[in-house]
Coordinates of C-alpha atoms in Angstrom, one line a residue:
Chain C
M1 CA 22.1 -26.8 -21.6
Q2 CA 20.0 -27.6 -24.7
L3 CA 16.8 -28.5 -22.9
A4 CA 17.0 -25.5 -20.5
D5 CA 17.5 -23.3 -23.5
L6 CA 14.5 -24.8 -25.2
V7 CA 12.4 -24.1 -22.1
F8 CA 13.7 -20.6 -22.0
Y9 CA 12.8 -19.8 -25.6
L10 CA 9.4 -21.3 -25.1
L11 CA 8.8 -19.0 -22.1
A12 CA 10.1 -16.0 -24.0
L13 CA 7.8 -16.9 -26.9
L14 CA 4.9 -17.2 -24.4
T15 CA 5.7 -13.8 -22.9
V16 CA 6.2 -11.9 -26.2
G17 CA 3.4 -13.7 -28.0
S18 CA 0.8 -13.0 -25.4
A19 CA 2.1 -9.4 -25.1
A20 CA 1.5 -9.1 -28.8
V21 CA -2.1 -10.3 -28.4
V22 CA -2.5 -7.7 -25.6
A23 CA -1.3 -4.9 -27.9
F24 CA -3.0 -5.9 -31.2
S25 CA -6.2 -7.6 -30.3
R26 CA -9.3 -5.5 -31.0
N27 CA -11.2 -7.4 -28.3
V28 CA -10.5 -6.0 -24.8
V29 CA -11.4 -9.3 -23.1
Y30 CA -8.9 -11.2 -25.2
A31 CA -6.3 -8.6 -24.4
A32 CA -7.0 -8.9 -20.7
F33 CA -6.9 -12.7 -20.6
S34 CA -3.7 -13.0 -22.7
L35 CA -2.0 -10.8 -20.2
M36 CA -2.1 -13.9 -18.1
G37 CA 0.3 -15.6 -20.5
T38 CA 2.7 -12.6 -20.2
F39 CA 2.6 -12.7 -16.4
L40 CA 3.2 -16.4 -16.3
G41 CA 6.0 -16.2 -18.8
A42 CA 7.7 -13.5 -16.9
A43 CA 7.4 -15.6 -13.7
G44 CA 9.1 -18.4 -15.6
L45 CA 11.9 -16.1 -16.7
Y46 CA 12.4 -15.1 -13.0
V47 CA 12.8 -18.8 -12.2
F48 CA 15.6 -18.8 -14.8
L49 CA 17.2 -16.0 -12.9
A50 CA 17.1 -18.1 -9.7
A51 CA 14.6 -15.7 -8.2
D52 CA 12.1 -18.3 -7.0
F53 CA 10.4 -16.0 -4.4
V54 CA 10.0 -13.1 -6.9
A55 CA 8.5 -15.5 -9.5
V56 CA 5.9 -16.8 -7.1
V57 CA 5.0 -13.3 -5.8
Q58 CA 4.8 -12.1 -9.4
V59 CA 2.1 -14.6 -10.2
L60 CA 0.4 -14.0 -6.8
I61 CA 0.1 -10.3 -7.3
Y62 CA -0.2 -9.9 -11.0
V63 CA -2.4 -12.9 -11.9
G64 CA -4.2 -13.2 -8.6
G65 CA -4.8 -9.6 -8.0
I66 CA -4.2 -7.2 -10.8
L67 CA -5.4 -9.4 -13.7
V68 CA -8.6 -10.4 -11.9
L69 CA -9.3 -6.7 -11.2
M70 CA -8.8 -5.8 -14.8
V71 CA -10.9 -8.6 -16.1
F72 CA -13.6 -7.5 -13.6
A73 CA -13.5 -4.0 -14.9
V74 CA -13.5 -5.1 -18.5
M75 CA -16.5 -7.4 -18.0
L76 CA -18.5 -4.7 -16.4
T77 CA -17.9 -2.5 -19.4
H78 CA -20.7 -2.0 -21.9
R79 CA -20.3 -3.4 -25.4
I80 CA -16.7 -4.4 -25.4
E81 CA -16.7 -5.9 -28.9
D82 CA -16.9 -2.7 -31.1
V83 CA -14.0 -0.4 -30.3
Q84 CA -14.5 3.2 -30.9
V85 CA -11.3 5.2 -31.4
S86 CA -11.8 8.4 -29.5
N87 CA -8.7 10.2 -30.5
R88 CA -8.9 10.9 -34.3
S89 CA -6.6 14.0 -34.4
V90 CA -3.4 11.9 -34.7
G91 CA -3.1 9.6 -37.6
T92 CA -1.0 6.6 -38.6
L93 CA 2.0 8.4 -39.9
P94 CA 3.0 10.3 -36.7
A95 CA 2.4 7.1 -34.7
L96 CA 4.7 5.2 -37.0
L97 CA 7.4 7.9 -36.8
V98 CA 7.3 7.9 -33.0
V99 CA 7.3 4.1 -32.8
G100 CA 10.2 3.8 -35.3
A101 CA 12.2 6.4 -33.4
G102 CA 11.6 4.5 -30.1
A103 CA 12.6 1.2 -31.7
A104 CA 15.7 2.7 -33.2
I105 CA 16.8 4.1 -29.8
L106 CA 16.1 0.8 -28.0
G107 CA 17.9 -1.2 -30.7
Y108 CA 20.9 1.1 -30.5
A109 CA 21.0 0.6 -26.7
V110 CA 20.7 -3.2 -27.0
V111 CA 23.5 -3.3 -29.5
T112 CA 26.0 -1.0 -27.8
T113 CA 25.5 -2.1 -24.2
P114 CA 28.4 -4.3 -23.0
W115 CA 26.2 -7.2 -21.7
R116 CA 27.9 -8.9 -18.8
T117 CA 27.7 -12.7 -18.9
A118 CA 28.1 -14.6 -15.7
E119 CA 28.7 -18.3 -15.1
P120 CA 25.5 -20.0 -14.0
V121 CA 25.5 -20.6 -10.3
P122 CA 23.3 -23.3 -8.6
A123 CA 20.1 -21.7 -7.6
E124 CA 19.5 -21.4 -3.9
A125 CA 16.3 -20.5 -2.0
T126 CA 15.9 -16.8 -1.7
T127 CA 12.8 -16.5 0.6
R128 CA 14.7 -16.4 3.9
I129 CA 17.3 -14.0 2.5
I130 CA 14.7 -11.6 1.2
G131 CA 12.8 -11.7 4.5
D132 CA 16.0 -11.1 6.5
L133 CA 16.9 -8.1 4.4
F134 CA 13.4 -6.6 4.5
L135 CA 13.2 -6.8 8.3
G136 CA 16.9 -6.0 8.8
D137 CA 18.9 -3.8 6.6
Y138 CA 16.0 -2.3 4.6
L139 CA 13.5 -2.0 7.5
L140 CA 12.9 1.8 7.0
P141 CA 12.1 1.7 3.3
F142 CA 9.9 -1.4 3.9
E143 CA 7.9 0.4 6.6
L144 CA 7.7 3.6 4.6
A145 CA 6.3 1.6 1.6
S146 CA 3.8 -0.1 3.9
V147 CA 2.6 3.3 5.3
V148 CA 2.2 4.7 1.7
L149 CA 0.2 1.6 0.7
L150 CA -2.0 1.9 3.9
A151 CA -2.6 5.6 3.1
A152 CA -3.7 4.6 -0.5
L153 CA -6.1 2.0 0.9
I154 CA -7.6 4.5 3.4
G155 CA -7.9 7.0 0.6
A156 CA -9.7 4.6 -1.7
V157 CA -12.1 3.7 1.1
S158 CA -12.9 7.3 1.9
L159 CA -13.4 8.2 -1.7
S160 CA -15.9 5.4 -2.3
R161 CA -17.8 6.2 0.9
K162 CA -18.3 9.9 -0.2
E163 CA -19.9 8.7 -3.4
L164 CA -22.4 6.7 -1.3
R165 CA -23.3 9.6 0.9
R166 CA -24.0 11.9 -2.0
E167 CA -26.7 9.6 -3.4
Chain I
M1 CA 12.0 -36.7 -5.7
Q2 CA 15.2 -35.2 -7.0
A3 CA 17.3 -37.2 -4.6
F4 CA 15.6 -40.4 -5.9
V5 CA 16.3 -39.5 -9.6
D6 CA 19.9 -38.6 -8.7
G7 CA 20.2 -42.0 -7.1
L8 CA 19.0 -43.7 -10.2
I9 CA 21.4 -41.7 -12.4
A10 CA 24.3 -42.4 -10.1
A11 CA 23.4 -46.1 -10.3
G12 CA 23.9 -45.9 -14.0
W13 CA 20.3 -46.4 -15.1
F14 CA 20.0 -43.8 -17.7
A15 CA 23.6 -43.8 -19.0
A16 CA 22.5 -43.2 -22.6
L17 CA 20.4 -40.1 -21.8
P18 CA 21.6 -36.6 -20.8
T19 CA 20.8 -35.7 -17.2
Q20 CA 18.4 -32.9 -18.1
V21 CA 16.3 -35.2 -20.3
V22 CA 16.1 -37.7 -17.4
Y23 CA 14.9 -34.9 -15.1
A24 CA 12.3 -33.7 -17.6
L25 CA 11.0 -37.3 -18.2
A26 CA 10.8 -37.9 -14.4
M27 CA 8.8 -34.7 -14.0
L28 CA 6.4 -35.7 -16.7
L29 CA 6.0 -39.2 -15.3
A30 CA 5.4 -37.9 -11.8
G31 CA 2.8 -35.4 -13.1
A32 CA 1.1 -38.0 -15.1
L33 CA 1.0 -40.5 -12.2
V34 CA -0.4 -37.9 -9.8
L35 CA -3.0 -36.6 -12.3
F36 CA -4.2 -39.9 -13.8
V37 CA -3.8 -42.2 -10.8
F38 CA -4.2 -40.1 -7.6
I39 CA -6.3 -37.1 -8.5
R40 CA -8.8 -38.9 -10.7
L41 CA -9.3 -41.7 -8.2
V42 CA -9.6 -39.4 -5.2
A43 CA -11.8 -36.7 -6.8
G44 CA -13.9 -39.3 -8.6
S45 CA -14.6 -41.5 -5.7
T46 CA -15.2 -38.5 -3.5
T47 CA -18.3 -37.8 -5.6
W48 CA -19.7 -41.2 -4.5
V49 CA -18.6 -40.8 -0.9
E50 CA -20.3 -37.4 -0.8
R51 CA -23.6 -38.6 -2.2
R52 CA -23.7 -41.6 0.1
I53 CA -22.9 -39.4 3.2
W54 CA -25.5 -36.8 2.2
A55 CA -28.1 -39.6 1.6
R56 CA -27.4 -40.9 5.1
I57 CA -27.7 -37.5 6.7
H58 CA -30.9 -36.7 4.7
S59 CA -32.3 -40.2 5.5
R60 CA -32.2 -41.3 1.9
V61 CA -30.6 -44.2 0.2
G62 CA -28.2 -42.6 -2.3
P63 CA -26.5 -44.3 -5.3
N64 CA -26.2 -48.0 -4.5
R65 CA -26.8 -49.8 -7.8
V66 CA -23.5 -49.8 -9.7
G67 CA -21.1 -52.2 -8.0
P68 CA -21.3 -53.2 -4.3
Q69 CA -23.0 -50.3 -2.4
G70 CA -22.6 -48.2 -5.6
V71 CA -18.9 -47.7 -5.4
L72 CA -18.5 -47.7 -9.1
Q73 CA -21.1 -45.0 -9.6
W74 CA -18.4 -42.3 -10.2
L75 CA -16.9 -44.4 -13.0
T76 CA -20.2 -44.7 -14.8
D77 CA -20.9 -41.0 -14.3
G78 CA -17.5 -40.2 -15.8
I79 CA -17.9 -42.5 -18.7
K80 CA -21.3 -41.0 -19.4
L81 CA -19.9 -37.5 -19.4
F82 CA -17.1 -38.6 -21.8
M83 CA -19.7 -40.0 -24.2
K84 CA -21.7 -36.8 -24.3
E85 CA -21.4 -34.2 -27.0
D86 CA -19.0 -31.4 -26.2
L87 CA -21.4 -28.5 -27.0
V88 CA -20.2 -25.0 -27.6
P89 CA -23.2 -22.6 -27.6
A90 CA -23.5 -20.6 -30.9
A91 CA -23.5 -17.3 -29.1
A92 CA -20.5 -18.2 -26.9
D93 CA -17.0 -17.0 -27.4
A94 CA -15.7 -20.4 -28.6
R95 CA -12.0 -19.9 -28.0
L96 CA -12.2 -18.7 -24.4
F97 CA -15.1 -21.1 -23.8
R98 CA -12.8 -24.0 -24.8
L99 CA -9.8 -22.7 -22.9
A100 CA -11.4 -22.0 -19.6
P101 CA -11.6 -25.5 -18.2
Y102 CA -7.9 -26.1 -18.9
V103 CA -6.9 -22.9 -17.0
V104 CA -9.0 -24.0 -14.0
L105 CA -7.6 -27.5 -14.1
M106 CA -4.0 -26.1 -14.4
G107 CA -4.4 -24.0 -11.3
F108 CA -5.7 -27.1 -9.4
V109 CA -3.2 -29.7 -10.6
A110 CA -0.2 -27.5 -10.1
T111 CA -0.8 -27.5 -6.3
F112 CA 0.2 -31.2 -6.4
A113 CA 3.7 -30.2 -7.4
V114 CA 4.4 -29.3 -3.7
I115 CA 1.7 -31.1 -1.8
P116 CA 3.5 -34.1 -0.1
F117 CA 2.3 -37.7 0.1
G118 CA 5.0 -38.8 2.5
S119 CA 8.5 -37.9 3.7
R120 CA 9.9 -39.3 0.5
L121 CA 6.9 -39.0 -1.8
V122 CA 6.8 -35.4 -3.0
I123 CA 7.3 -34.1 -6.5
A124 CA 9.2 -30.9 -5.6
E125 CA 10.3 -29.8 -2.2
M126 CA 10.0 -26.1 -3.0
D127 CA 11.3 -23.5 -0.6
A128 CA 8.4 -21.2 -1.2
G129 CA 5.9 -24.1 -1.3
L130 CA 3.1 -22.6 0.8
L131 CA 3.2 -19.4 -1.2
F132 CA 3.2 -21.4 -4.4
V133 CA 0.0 -23.2 -3.4
L134 CA -1.7 -19.8 -2.7
T135 CA -0.4 -18.5 -6.0
V136 CA -1.4 -21.2 -8.4
T137 CA -4.9 -21.4 -7.0
S138 CA -5.4 -17.9 -8.2
L139 CA -5.4 -19.3 -11.8
I140 CA -8.7 -20.9 -10.9
V141 CA -10.2 -17.4 -10.4
V142 CA -9.0 -16.4 -13.9
G143 CA -10.4 -19.6 -15.4
I144 CA -13.8 -19.1 -13.7
L145 CA -14.1 -15.6 -14.9
M146 CA -13.1 -16.8 -18.4
A147 CA -15.8 -19.5 -18.3
G148 CA -18.4 -17.1 -16.9
W149 CA -17.8 -14.4 -19.6
A150 CA -17.3 -16.7 -22.6
S151 CA -20.5 -18.6 -22.0
N152 CA -22.4 -15.5 -22.9
N153 CA -25.2 -16.3 -20.4
K154 CA -26.4 -14.1 -17.6
W155 CA -26.3 -16.9 -15.0
S156 CA -22.8 -17.9 -16.0
L157 CA -21.6 -14.3 -15.9
I158 CA -23.2 -13.5 -12.5
G159 CA -21.9 -16.8 -11.1
G160 CA -18.4 -16.2 -12.5
I161 CA -18.2 -12.8 -11.0
R162 CA -19.6 -14.0 -7.7
A163 CA -17.1 -16.8 -7.5
A164 CA -14.2 -14.5 -8.4
A165 CA -15.2 -11.8 -5.8
Q166 CA -15.6 -14.5 -3.2
I167 CA -12.3 -16.2 -3.9
V168 CA -10.4 -13.0 -4.1
S169 CA -11.9 -11.8 -0.8
Y170 CA -11.3 -15.0 1.1
E171 CA -7.7 -15.2 0.0
I172 CA -7.0 -12.5 2.5
P173 CA -8.1 -14.3 5.7
A174 CA -6.7 -17.5 4.3
G175 CA -3.3 -15.9 3.9
L176 CA -3.5 -14.1 7.2
S177 CA -4.3 -17.4 9.0
I178 CA -1.3 -19.1 7.4
L179 CA 0.9 -16.3 8.7
P180 CA 0.9 -17.5 12.4
I181 CA 2.1 -20.9 11.4
V182 CA 4.8 -19.4 9.2
L183 CA 5.9 -17.2 12.0
M184 CA 6.1 -20.2 14.3
A185 CA 7.9 -22.5 11.9
G186 CA 10.1 -19.9 10.1
T187 CA 9.6 -21.6 6.8
L188 CA 7.3 -21.8 3.8
N189 CA 8.5 -25.3 2.8
L190 CA 5.7 -27.8 3.3
Q191 CA 8.0 -30.7 4.0
E192 CA 10.0 -28.7 6.5
L193 CA 6.8 -27.6 8.2
I194 CA 5.8 -31.2 8.7
R195 CA 9.3 -32.3 9.9
Q196 CA 9.1 -29.7 12.6
Q197 CA 6.0 -31.3 14.0
G198 CA 5.7 -34.9 15.4
W199 CA 3.4 -37.8 15.1
A200 CA 1.8 -37.2 18.5
P201 CA -1.1 -34.7 18.8
W202 CA 0.8 -32.6 21.4
E203 CA 3.6 -32.1 18.9
W204 CA 1.1 -30.7 16.2
Y205 CA 1.1 -27.1 15.5
V206 CA -2.7 -26.8 16.0
F207 CA -2.2 -27.4 19.7
A208 CA 1.1 -25.5 20.1
N209 CA -0.7 -22.4 21.5
P210 CA -4.1 -20.7 21.5
F211 CA -3.3 -18.6 18.4
A212 CA -2.4 -21.5 16.2
F213 CA -5.6 -23.2 17.4
A214 CA -7.6 -20.1 16.3
A215 CA -5.7 -19.9 13.0
F216 CA -6.7 -23.5 12.3
F217 CA -10.4 -22.6 12.3
L218 CA -9.9 -19.4 10.5
F219 CA -8.0 -21.2 7.8
F220 CA -10.5 -24.0 7.4
T221 CA -13.4 -21.5 7.1
A222 CA -11.6 -19.4 4.6
A223 CA -10.5 -22.4 2.6
L224 CA -14.0 -23.7 2.4
A225 CA -15.1 -20.3 0.9
E226 CA -12.2 -20.4 -1.5
G227 CA -13.2 -23.8 -2.7
N228 CA -16.8 -22.6 -3.2
R229 CA -18.2 -25.0 -0.7
T230 CA -21.3 -24.8 1.5
P231 CA -22.0 -22.6 3.4
F232 CA -20.2 -20.4 0.9
D233 CA -21.3 -22.1 -2.3
L234 CA -23.0 -18.9 -3.6
P235 CA -21.5 -19.2 -7.0
E236 CA -23.2 -22.5 -7.5
A237 CA -26.5 -21.6 -5.8
E238 CA -28.5 -24.0 -8.0
S239 CA -31.8 -22.5 -6.9
E240 CA -30.8 -19.0 -8.2
L241 CA -28.2 -19.5 -10.9
V242 CA -28.9 -22.9 -12.5
A243 CA -25.3 -24.1 -12.4
C244 CA -23.3 -20.9 -12.2
F245 CA -20.3 -20.6 -14.6
V246 CA -20.7 -24.3 -15.5
T247 CA -24.3 -23.8 -16.9
E248 CA -23.3 -24.0 -20.6
Y249 CA -20.7 -26.7 -20.3
S250 CA -21.3 -30.3 -21.2
G251 CA -19.4 -33.5 -21.5
V252 CA -15.7 -33.6 -20.8
R253 CA -15.4 -29.9 -20.0
D254 CA -18.1 -30.1 -17.5
L255 CA -16.3 -33.1 -16.0
M256 CA -13.1 -31.0 -15.6
F257 CA -14.9 -28.4 -13.5
F258 CA -16.3 -31.0 -11.3
L259 CA -12.9 -32.8 -11.0
V260 CA -11.5 -29.5 -9.7
E261 CA -14.3 -28.9 -7.3
W262 CA -14.0 -32.3 -5.6
G263 CA -10.2 -32.4 -6.0
N264 CA -10.0 -29.1 -4.2
L265 CA -11.6 -30.6 -1.2
Y266 CA -8.6 -32.9 -0.9
V267 CA -6.2 -30.0 -1.4
I268 CA -7.8 -28.2 1.5
G269 CA -7.6 -31.3 3.6
A270 CA -3.9 -31.8 2.7
L271 CA -3.0 -28.2 3.5
V272 CA -4.8 -28.3 6.9
T273 CA -3.0 -31.6 7.6
T274 CA 0.4 -30.2 6.5
M275 CA 0.2 -27.0 8.5
F276 CA -1.7 -27.9 11.6
L277 CA -2.0 -31.7 12.1
G278 CA 1.5 -33.1 11.7
G279 CA 1.3 -34.2 8.1
W280 CA 2.8 -37.6 7.4
N281 CA 4.5 -37.9 10.7
A282 CA 4.0 -41.5 11.9
P283 CA 5.7 -43.5 14.6
V284 CA 8.5 -45.7 13.3
L285 CA 6.8 -49.0 12.7
S286 CA 9.3 -50.8 10.5
N287 CA 12.9 -50.5 9.4
S288 CA 12.0 -51.0 5.8
V289 CA 11.8 -47.8 3.9
A290 CA 9.0 -49.1 1.7
V291 CA 6.8 -50.1 4.6
Q292 CA 7.4 -46.8 6.4
T293 CA 6.6 -44.8 3.3
V294 CA 3.3 -46.6 2.9
V295 CA 2.5 -46.0 6.6
E296 CA 3.3 -42.3 6.1
F297 CA 1.1 -42.1 3.0
L298 CA -1.8 -43.7 4.8
V299 CA -1.4 -41.4 7.8
F300 CA -1.4 -38.3 5.6
F301 CA -4.2 -39.5 3.4
A302 CA -6.4 -40.5 6.4
K303 CA -5.9 -37.1 8.0
A304 CA -6.5 -35.2 4.8
Y305 CA -9.5 -37.2 3.9
F306 CA -11.1 -36.7 7.3
W307 CA -11.3 -33.0 6.4
V308 CA -12.9 -33.9 3.1
F309 CA -15.5 -35.8 5.2
V310 CA -16.0 -32.8 7.5
A311 CA -16.6 -30.5 4.4
I312 CA -19.2 -33.0 3.1
W313 CA -20.8 -33.1 6.5
I314 CA -21.0 -29.3 6.7
R315 CA -22.5 -29.2 3.2
A316 CA -25.2 -31.6 4.2
T317 CA -25.9 -29.7 7.4
L318 CA -25.7 -25.9 7.0
P319 CA -27.7 -23.6 4.8
R320 CA -26.1 -21.2 2.3
V321 CA -25.3 -17.7 3.5
R322 CA -26.5 -14.6 1.6
V323 CA -24.1 -12.5 -0.6
D324 CA -24.1 -9.6 1.9
Q325 CA -23.5 -12.0 4.8
L326 CA -20.7 -13.6 2.8
M327 CA -18.9 -10.3 2.5
S328 CA -19.5 -9.2 6.0
I329 CA -18.3 -12.5 7.4
C330 CA -15.1 -12.1 5.5
W331 CA -14.3 -8.4 5.9
K332 CA -15.9 -7.6 9.2
Y333 CA -15.1 -10.7 11.1
L334 CA -12.5 -13.1 9.6
V335 CA -10.1 -10.4 8.4
P336 CA -9.8 -8.4 11.7
I337 CA -9.7 -11.6 13.8
A338 CA -7.0 -13.1 11.6
F339 CA -5.0 -9.8 11.8
A340 CA -5.2 -9.7 15.6
N341 CA -4.4 -13.4 15.7
A342 CA -1.3 -12.9 13.5
V343 CA 0.0 -10.0 15.6
A344 CA -0.7 -12.0 18.9
M345 CA 1.2 -14.9 17.4
A346 CA 4.2 -12.6 16.6
V347 CA 4.3 -11.5 20.2
W348 CA 4.0 -15.1 21.4
V349 CA 6.9 -16.1 19.1
L350 CA 9.0 -13.2 20.5
V351 CA 8.3 -14.3 24.1
F352 CA 8.7 -18.0 23.6
P353 CA 11.0 -18.5 20.6
S354 CA 11.3 -22.2 21.1
G355 CA 7.7 -23.0 22.0
Q356 CA 6.1 -23.8 25.3
P357 CA 5.5 -27.5 26.0
A358 CA 3.3 -26.9 29.0
V359 CA 0.9 -24.8 27.0
A360 CA 0.9 -27.4 24.2
A361 CA 0.0 -30.1 26.7
V362 CA -2.9 -28.1 28.1
M363 CA -4.1 -27.2 24.6
T364 CA -4.0 -30.9 23.6
A365 CA -6.0 -31.8 26.7
L366 CA -8.5 -29.1 25.9
G367 CA -8.8 -30.3 22.3
G368 CA -9.4 -33.8 23.5
A369 CA -12.0 -32.7 25.9
L370 CA -13.8 -30.8 23.2
I371 CA -13.9 -33.9 21.0
V372 CA -15.2 -36.0 23.9
A373 CA -17.8 -33.4 24.7
F374 CA -18.9 -33.3 21.1
F375 CA -19.4 -37.1 20.9
A376 CA -21.1 -37.2 24.3
R377 CA -23.6 -34.5 23.0
V378 CA -24.2 -36.4 19.8
A379 CA -24.8 -39.7 21.8
F380 CA -27.2 -37.8 24.1
H381 CA -29.3 -36.5 21.2
L382 CA -29.2 -39.9 19.5
R383 CA -30.6 -41.5 22.7
R384 CA -33.3 -38.9 23.0
A385 CA -34.3 -39.0 19.3
R386 CA -37.6 -40.6 18.8
V387 CA -37.5 -42.9 15.8
R388 CA -41.0 -42.9 14.2
S389 CA -40.4 -45.5 11.5
R390 CA -40.2 -49.2 12.2
Q391 CA -36.6 -49.1 11.1
R392 CA -33.9 -49.1 13.8
L393 CA -31.8 -45.9 13.9
T394 CA -28.4 -46.8 12.4
L395 CA -25.2 -44.9 11.9
S396 CA -23.7 -47.1 9.3
P397 CA -24.0 -45.7 5.8
F398 CA -24.1 -49.2 4.4
A399 CA -27.1 -50.3 6.4

């Protein structure tokens, strides 16, 4: 398992490393682009969990859709380089306290959870199974989610049309 | 390919190495072979083919100096670009500027992981293969946006944003026109899609029923737009935007963008061939596995390259559409038609779950009639064309 472990750690490093750039970079464009590394790394981790379909869809939706949208929005922003902190009422000390408390709780949860380990099973293709479940056992939730998304789409279109009429 | 490597391991070839290392090495070797032998050769020589065909269509000569008929022109162009200085503009964002070509190249090369070359020649027979191709090509959008922004140049930025908007928009009709085929085949696996078709035209999915026929044209149009090809080459629009997001690039990085552009043509052709035109299916000509593999490769390559030729032909013939026309073609025409087509195909699959051979035969006859009518029309116009020069009108590009 050594080589697979190596690949896993590389993927984990990619995910966490680019997430760190997203969090700490002062340049919004760098943050937006390094989100790509996080998404790709997460997709790789899904492959390790034998979820090939989820991995592909993860890249399709997050890199192909959401990331492009975010980069678009960032690029149309005026003067991205100099960041102006708008909220000055809360300083470093309260932030550190909150982050420390959060890290402590999360660490405690990680340590005390009885992690179940399973024997690795040979990966099998999941696309057909997911399709059958969506259009079989889970048809109602699937359709409901589709209707909600459709409503959101129509809402977005009608909002942007109103803006046009007012001008 | 996994079966092949398994066979080698079972035969005791790599007894000294752990299995995983053998797999990893095989993957690297296959990737290197595809990238350095196949992609380079095909994308590179396509630049020469394209320029010669345009020249013929425009009644010019075209590059014919380097090698016989100029076949080595692409090599000298490549060597020239390798020799050039790799400039990074002072005002550009150097890190992203350097990274962008690699992201674009990654999105393009990754498609070859699942694109087959023959029934045995494929790197990974992935179950979600078709979705994988759609997915990795979205990395190209990110790379283009990166290049456009990092160049710190108005033309680059406008070009990058145009390209991204166009690719993201046309992904929807492309996806929706793949859907009918997936409904019919019940799989996303490229090899399985091909296996379900046959070598004869009436066994191809394009002629299986009217909706698949419509999906074929929808997909080819949307794929041309996704590959930023004429009549949808707005991002490049040399007359407006200099060279779009490639404006500031020089040397090897420029070469990478062009490799992707021409290589993408082959990817479009390969996808069309796989989904609609029977892929590598060839009649059994020989009992030898090697000979049959070569035949399959040639059949697949010929079909795929024919669509490269069609794309070149379109580029030499049609003018470029405007931005508003581009968007209205996509959202007002292609998307609704593709939607209706997908729904109609779903009904068709429900009514005839195992296909309808009579319809396929009629569709094939109609398709054949269409091609015959096209060539009859071309021949008619060629006869009527008055040739003013003393030269004879010739169709051969080498005349």
